[in-house]
Short mmCIF file of C-alpha atoms and ligand atoms in Angstrom, two decimals:
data_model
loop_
_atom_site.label_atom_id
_atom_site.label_comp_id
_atom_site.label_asym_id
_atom_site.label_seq_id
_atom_site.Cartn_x
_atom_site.Cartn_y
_atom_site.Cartn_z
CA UNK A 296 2.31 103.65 -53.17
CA UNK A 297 0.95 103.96 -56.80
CA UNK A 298 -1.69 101.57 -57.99
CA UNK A 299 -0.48 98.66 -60.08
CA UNK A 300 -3.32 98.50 -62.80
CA UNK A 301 -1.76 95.48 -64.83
CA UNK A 302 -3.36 93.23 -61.95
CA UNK A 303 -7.40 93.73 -61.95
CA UNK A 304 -9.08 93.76 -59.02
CA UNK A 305 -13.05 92.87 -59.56
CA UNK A 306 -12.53 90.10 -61.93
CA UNK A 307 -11.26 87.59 -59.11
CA UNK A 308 -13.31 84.35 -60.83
CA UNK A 309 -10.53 85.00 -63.31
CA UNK A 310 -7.34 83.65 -61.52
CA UNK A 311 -5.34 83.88 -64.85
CA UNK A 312 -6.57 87.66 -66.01
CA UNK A 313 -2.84 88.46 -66.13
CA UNK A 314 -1.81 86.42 -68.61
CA UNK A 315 -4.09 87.73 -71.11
CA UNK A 316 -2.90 88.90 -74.35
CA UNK A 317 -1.66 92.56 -74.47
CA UNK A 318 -3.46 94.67 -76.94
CA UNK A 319 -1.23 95.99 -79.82
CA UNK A 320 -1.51 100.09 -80.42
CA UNK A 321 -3.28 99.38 -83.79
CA UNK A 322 -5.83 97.16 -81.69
CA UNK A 323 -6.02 99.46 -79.13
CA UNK A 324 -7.40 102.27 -81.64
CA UNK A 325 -10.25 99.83 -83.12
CA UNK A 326 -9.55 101.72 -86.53
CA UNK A 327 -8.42 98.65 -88.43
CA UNK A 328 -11.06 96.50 -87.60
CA UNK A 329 -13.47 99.60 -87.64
CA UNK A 330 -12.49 99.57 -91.83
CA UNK A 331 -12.28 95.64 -91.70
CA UNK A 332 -16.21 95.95 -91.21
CA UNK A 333 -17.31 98.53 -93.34
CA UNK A 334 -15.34 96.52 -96.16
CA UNK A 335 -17.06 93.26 -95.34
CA UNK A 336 -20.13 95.30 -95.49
CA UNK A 337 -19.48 97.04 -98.93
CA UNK A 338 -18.81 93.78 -100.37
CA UNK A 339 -21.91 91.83 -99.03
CA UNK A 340 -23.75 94.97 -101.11
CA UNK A 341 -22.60 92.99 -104.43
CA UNK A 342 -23.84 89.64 -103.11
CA UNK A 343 -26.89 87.61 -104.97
CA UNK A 344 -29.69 88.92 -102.63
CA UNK A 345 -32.01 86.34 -101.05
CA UNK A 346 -34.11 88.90 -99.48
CA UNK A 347 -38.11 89.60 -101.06
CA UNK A 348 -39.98 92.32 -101.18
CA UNK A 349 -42.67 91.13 -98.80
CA UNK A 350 -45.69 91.89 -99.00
CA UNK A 351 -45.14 93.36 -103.05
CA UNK A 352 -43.31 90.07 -103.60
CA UNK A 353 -44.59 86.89 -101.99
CA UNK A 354 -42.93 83.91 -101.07
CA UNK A 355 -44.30 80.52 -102.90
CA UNK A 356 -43.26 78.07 -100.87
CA UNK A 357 -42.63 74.67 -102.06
CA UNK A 358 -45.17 71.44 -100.86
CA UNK A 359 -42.29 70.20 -97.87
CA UNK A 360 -43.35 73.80 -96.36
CA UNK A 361 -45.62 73.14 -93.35
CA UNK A 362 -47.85 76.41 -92.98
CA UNK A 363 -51.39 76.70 -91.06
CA UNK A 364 -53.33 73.89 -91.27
CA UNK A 365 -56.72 73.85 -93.28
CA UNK A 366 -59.85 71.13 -93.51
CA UNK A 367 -59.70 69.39 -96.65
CA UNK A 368 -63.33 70.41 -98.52
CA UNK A 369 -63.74 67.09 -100.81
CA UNK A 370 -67.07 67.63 -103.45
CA UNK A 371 -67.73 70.99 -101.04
CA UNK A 372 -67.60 68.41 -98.00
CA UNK A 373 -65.57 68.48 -95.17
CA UNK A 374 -63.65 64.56 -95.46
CA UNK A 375 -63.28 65.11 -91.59
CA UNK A 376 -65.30 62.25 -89.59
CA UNK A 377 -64.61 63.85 -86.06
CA UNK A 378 -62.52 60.85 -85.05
CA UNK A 379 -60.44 63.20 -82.32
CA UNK A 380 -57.36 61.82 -83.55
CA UNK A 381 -55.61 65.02 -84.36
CA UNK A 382 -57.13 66.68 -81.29
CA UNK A 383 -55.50 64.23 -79.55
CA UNK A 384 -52.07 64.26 -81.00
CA UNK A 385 -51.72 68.22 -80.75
CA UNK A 386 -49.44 69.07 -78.77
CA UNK A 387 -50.70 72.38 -77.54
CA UNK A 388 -54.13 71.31 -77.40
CA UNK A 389 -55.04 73.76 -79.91
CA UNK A 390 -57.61 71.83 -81.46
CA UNK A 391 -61.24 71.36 -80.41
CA UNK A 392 -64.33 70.16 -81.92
CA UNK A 393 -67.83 68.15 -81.53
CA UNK A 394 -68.59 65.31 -83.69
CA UNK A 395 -71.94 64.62 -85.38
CA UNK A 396 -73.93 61.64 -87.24
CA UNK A 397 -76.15 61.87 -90.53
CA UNK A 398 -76.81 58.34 -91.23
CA UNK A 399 -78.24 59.33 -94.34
CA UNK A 400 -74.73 60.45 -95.52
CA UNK A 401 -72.32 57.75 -96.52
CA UNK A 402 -69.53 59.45 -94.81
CA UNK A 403 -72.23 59.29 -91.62
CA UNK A 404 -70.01 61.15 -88.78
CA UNK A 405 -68.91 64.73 -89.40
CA UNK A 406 -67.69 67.63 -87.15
CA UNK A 407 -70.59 70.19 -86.01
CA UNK A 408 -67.74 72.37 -85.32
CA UNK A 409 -64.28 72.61 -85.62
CA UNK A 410 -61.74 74.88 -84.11
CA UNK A 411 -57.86 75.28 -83.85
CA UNK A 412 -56.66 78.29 -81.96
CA UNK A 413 -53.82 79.71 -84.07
CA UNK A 414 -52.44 81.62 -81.08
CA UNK A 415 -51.25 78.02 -79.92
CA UNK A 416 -50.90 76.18 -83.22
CA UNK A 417 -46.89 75.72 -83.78
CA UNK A 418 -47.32 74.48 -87.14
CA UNK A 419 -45.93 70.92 -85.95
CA UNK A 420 -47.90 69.01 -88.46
CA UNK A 421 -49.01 66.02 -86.21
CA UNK A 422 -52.36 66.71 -86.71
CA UNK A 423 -51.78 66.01 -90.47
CA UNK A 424 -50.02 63.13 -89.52
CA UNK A 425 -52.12 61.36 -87.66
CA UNK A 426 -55.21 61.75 -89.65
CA UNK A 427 -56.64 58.85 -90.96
CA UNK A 428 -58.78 60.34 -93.67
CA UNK A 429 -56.12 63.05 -95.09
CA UNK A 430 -58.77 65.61 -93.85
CA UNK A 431 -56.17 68.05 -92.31
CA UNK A 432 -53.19 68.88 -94.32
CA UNK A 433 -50.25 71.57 -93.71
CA UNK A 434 -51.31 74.39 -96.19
CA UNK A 435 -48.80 77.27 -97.98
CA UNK A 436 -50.42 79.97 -95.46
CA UNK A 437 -47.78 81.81 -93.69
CA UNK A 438 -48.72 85.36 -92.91
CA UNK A 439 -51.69 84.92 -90.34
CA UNK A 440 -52.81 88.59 -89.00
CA UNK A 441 -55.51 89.09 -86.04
CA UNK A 442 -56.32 92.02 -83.97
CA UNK A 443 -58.17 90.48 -81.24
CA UNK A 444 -57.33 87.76 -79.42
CA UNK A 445 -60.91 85.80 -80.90
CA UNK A 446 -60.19 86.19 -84.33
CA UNK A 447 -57.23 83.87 -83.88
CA UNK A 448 -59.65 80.99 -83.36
CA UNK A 449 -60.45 79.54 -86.72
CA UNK A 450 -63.57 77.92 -87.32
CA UNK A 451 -64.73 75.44 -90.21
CA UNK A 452 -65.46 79.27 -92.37
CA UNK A 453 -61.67 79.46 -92.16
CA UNK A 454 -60.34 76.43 -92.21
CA UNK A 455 -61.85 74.35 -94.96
CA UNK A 456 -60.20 74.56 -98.50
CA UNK A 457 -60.96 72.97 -101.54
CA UNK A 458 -58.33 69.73 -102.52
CA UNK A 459 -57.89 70.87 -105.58
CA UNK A 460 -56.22 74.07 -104.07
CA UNK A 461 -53.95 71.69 -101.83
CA UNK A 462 -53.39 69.45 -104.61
CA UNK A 463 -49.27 70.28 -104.00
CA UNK A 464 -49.55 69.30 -100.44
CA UNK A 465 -51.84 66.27 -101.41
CA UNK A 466 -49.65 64.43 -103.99
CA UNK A 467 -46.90 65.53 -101.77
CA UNK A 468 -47.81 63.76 -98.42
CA UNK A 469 -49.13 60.71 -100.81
CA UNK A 470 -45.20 60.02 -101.85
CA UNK A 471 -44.07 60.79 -98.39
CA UNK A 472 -46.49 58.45 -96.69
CA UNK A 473 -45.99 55.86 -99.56
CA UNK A 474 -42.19 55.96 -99.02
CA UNK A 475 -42.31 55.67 -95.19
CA UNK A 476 -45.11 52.77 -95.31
CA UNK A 477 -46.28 51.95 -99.01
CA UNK A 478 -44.49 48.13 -98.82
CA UNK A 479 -47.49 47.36 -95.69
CA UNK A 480 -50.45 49.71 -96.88
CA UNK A 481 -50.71 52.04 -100.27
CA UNK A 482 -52.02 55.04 -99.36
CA UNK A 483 -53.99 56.22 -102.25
CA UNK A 484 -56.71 58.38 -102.22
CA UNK A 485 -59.53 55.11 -102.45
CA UNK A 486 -57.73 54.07 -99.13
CA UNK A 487 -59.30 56.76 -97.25
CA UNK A 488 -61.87 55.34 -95.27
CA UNK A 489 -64.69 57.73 -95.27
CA UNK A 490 -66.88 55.18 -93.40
CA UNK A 491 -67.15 51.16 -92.87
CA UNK A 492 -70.11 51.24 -94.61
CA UNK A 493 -69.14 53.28 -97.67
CA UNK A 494 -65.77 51.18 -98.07
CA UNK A 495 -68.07 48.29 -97.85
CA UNK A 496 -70.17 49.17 -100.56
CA UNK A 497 -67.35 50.70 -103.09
CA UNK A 498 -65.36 47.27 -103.07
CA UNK A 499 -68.37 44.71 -101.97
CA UNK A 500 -66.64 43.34 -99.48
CA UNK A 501 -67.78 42.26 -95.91
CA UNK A 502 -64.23 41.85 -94.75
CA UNK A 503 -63.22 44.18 -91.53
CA UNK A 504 -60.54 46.90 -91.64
CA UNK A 505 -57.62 44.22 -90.47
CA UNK A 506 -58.77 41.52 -92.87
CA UNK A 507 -58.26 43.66 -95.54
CA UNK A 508 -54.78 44.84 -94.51
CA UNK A 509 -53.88 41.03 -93.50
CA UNK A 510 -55.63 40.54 -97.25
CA UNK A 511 -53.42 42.66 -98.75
CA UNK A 512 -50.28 41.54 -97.00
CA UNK A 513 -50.82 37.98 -99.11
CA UNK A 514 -51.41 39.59 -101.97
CA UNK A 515 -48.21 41.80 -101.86
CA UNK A 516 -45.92 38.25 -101.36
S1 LIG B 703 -49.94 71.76 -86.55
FE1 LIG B 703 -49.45 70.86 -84.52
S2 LIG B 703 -49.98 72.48 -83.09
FE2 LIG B 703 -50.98 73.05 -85.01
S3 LIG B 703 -53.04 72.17 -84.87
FE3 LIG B 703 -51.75 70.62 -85.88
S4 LIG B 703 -51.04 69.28 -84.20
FE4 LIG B 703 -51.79 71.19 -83.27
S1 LIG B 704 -57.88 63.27 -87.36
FE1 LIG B 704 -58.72 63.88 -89.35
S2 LIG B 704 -60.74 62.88 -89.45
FE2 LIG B 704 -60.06 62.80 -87.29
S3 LIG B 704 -60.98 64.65 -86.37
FE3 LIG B 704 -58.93 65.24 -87.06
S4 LIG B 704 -59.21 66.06 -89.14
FE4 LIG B 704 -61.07 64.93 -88.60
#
């Protein structure tokens, strides 16, 4: 009896395989769709290109663009206090350091170190978020190359840059933050509270953190 190859044999999850379209001869030979490519190909070749020529030509991305993040180095200090807060929020736990006092500094707490592991850093930006002095920010830095496994763990050496070189990123989060919360608290630079004391002295004012906010909530109506 010969073999009736119109009904397939392995393929028995498909109940239905024999109702599947029937190839045409033209099909069959591929040729057609063989040109159809190459044609689709050829004209693609006159496209506008959106390609670079990375590394000749580099990629300047605009302030939105949320690359490695870097220490904010304010009058060649770091504005971190080593509150933990962006240690905390980071998802991968990438981020370690050990906190410090100098009371003779108004700024009085700073970080003796500070470390993120880029290996485990996925750029989410929550650090930057949840920062209450704007001391880490989201910088342009894209193309991060190590060749051991230790180099990938930035210290402060790496990691802090000067604002004026983040100045994009700065006036950029300033709108963003304003637009999400700027009605309840204006987040200009003099709102970064380097220390109690400091704040204190700038303004002369013996009023705590939430009596100013409830202070400016009157104000504002
Ligand atoms: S960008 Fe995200 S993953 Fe990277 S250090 Fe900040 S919080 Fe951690
Ligand atoms: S949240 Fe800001 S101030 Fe606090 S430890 Fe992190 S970088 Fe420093």
């Amino acid at each position: 009896m010969s073999e009736n190859l119109e009904i397939p044999r392995a393929n028995s999850i498909y109940k239905k395989s024999t109702e599947e379209r029937k190839l045409s001869f033209l099909e069959r030979i591929y040729l057609p769709e063989i040109f159809r490519g190459l044609w689709f190909t050829l004209k693609q070749m006159f496209q506008p290109k959106f390609t670079m020529q990375y590394p000749e030509t580099r990629f300047d991305p605009p302030p939105i663009f949320r690359g490695r993040p870097v220490l904010v180095e304010d009058n060649g200090q770091e504005r971190c206090v080593a509150c933990g807060l962006c240690a905390r929020a980071c998802p991968p736990l990438a981020i370690s350091m050990q906190a410090s006092e100098n009371s003779d500094d108004p700024k009085e707490r700073y970080p003796t170190f500070f470390e993120i592991n880029m290996l485990r850093c996925i750029y989410c930006g929550y650090c930057e978020e949840v920062c209450p002095e704007e001391a880490i920010v989201m910088s342009k830095d894209y193309d991060l190359v190590f060749s051991e496994r230790e180099e990938a763990v930035y210290d402060k050496t790496k990691l802090l840059v000067r604002k004026e070189e983040l100045k994009e990123r700065l006036d950029y989060l300033r709108e963003y933050k304003n637009r999400q919360f700027g009605s309840f608290w204006n987040f200009d630079e003099e709102n970064n509270i380097h220390s109690v004391r400091n704040r204190d002295k700038r303004w002369e004012t013996s009023l705590s953190l939430v009596e100013m906010i409830e202070q400016q909530r009157k104000e504002a109506k």
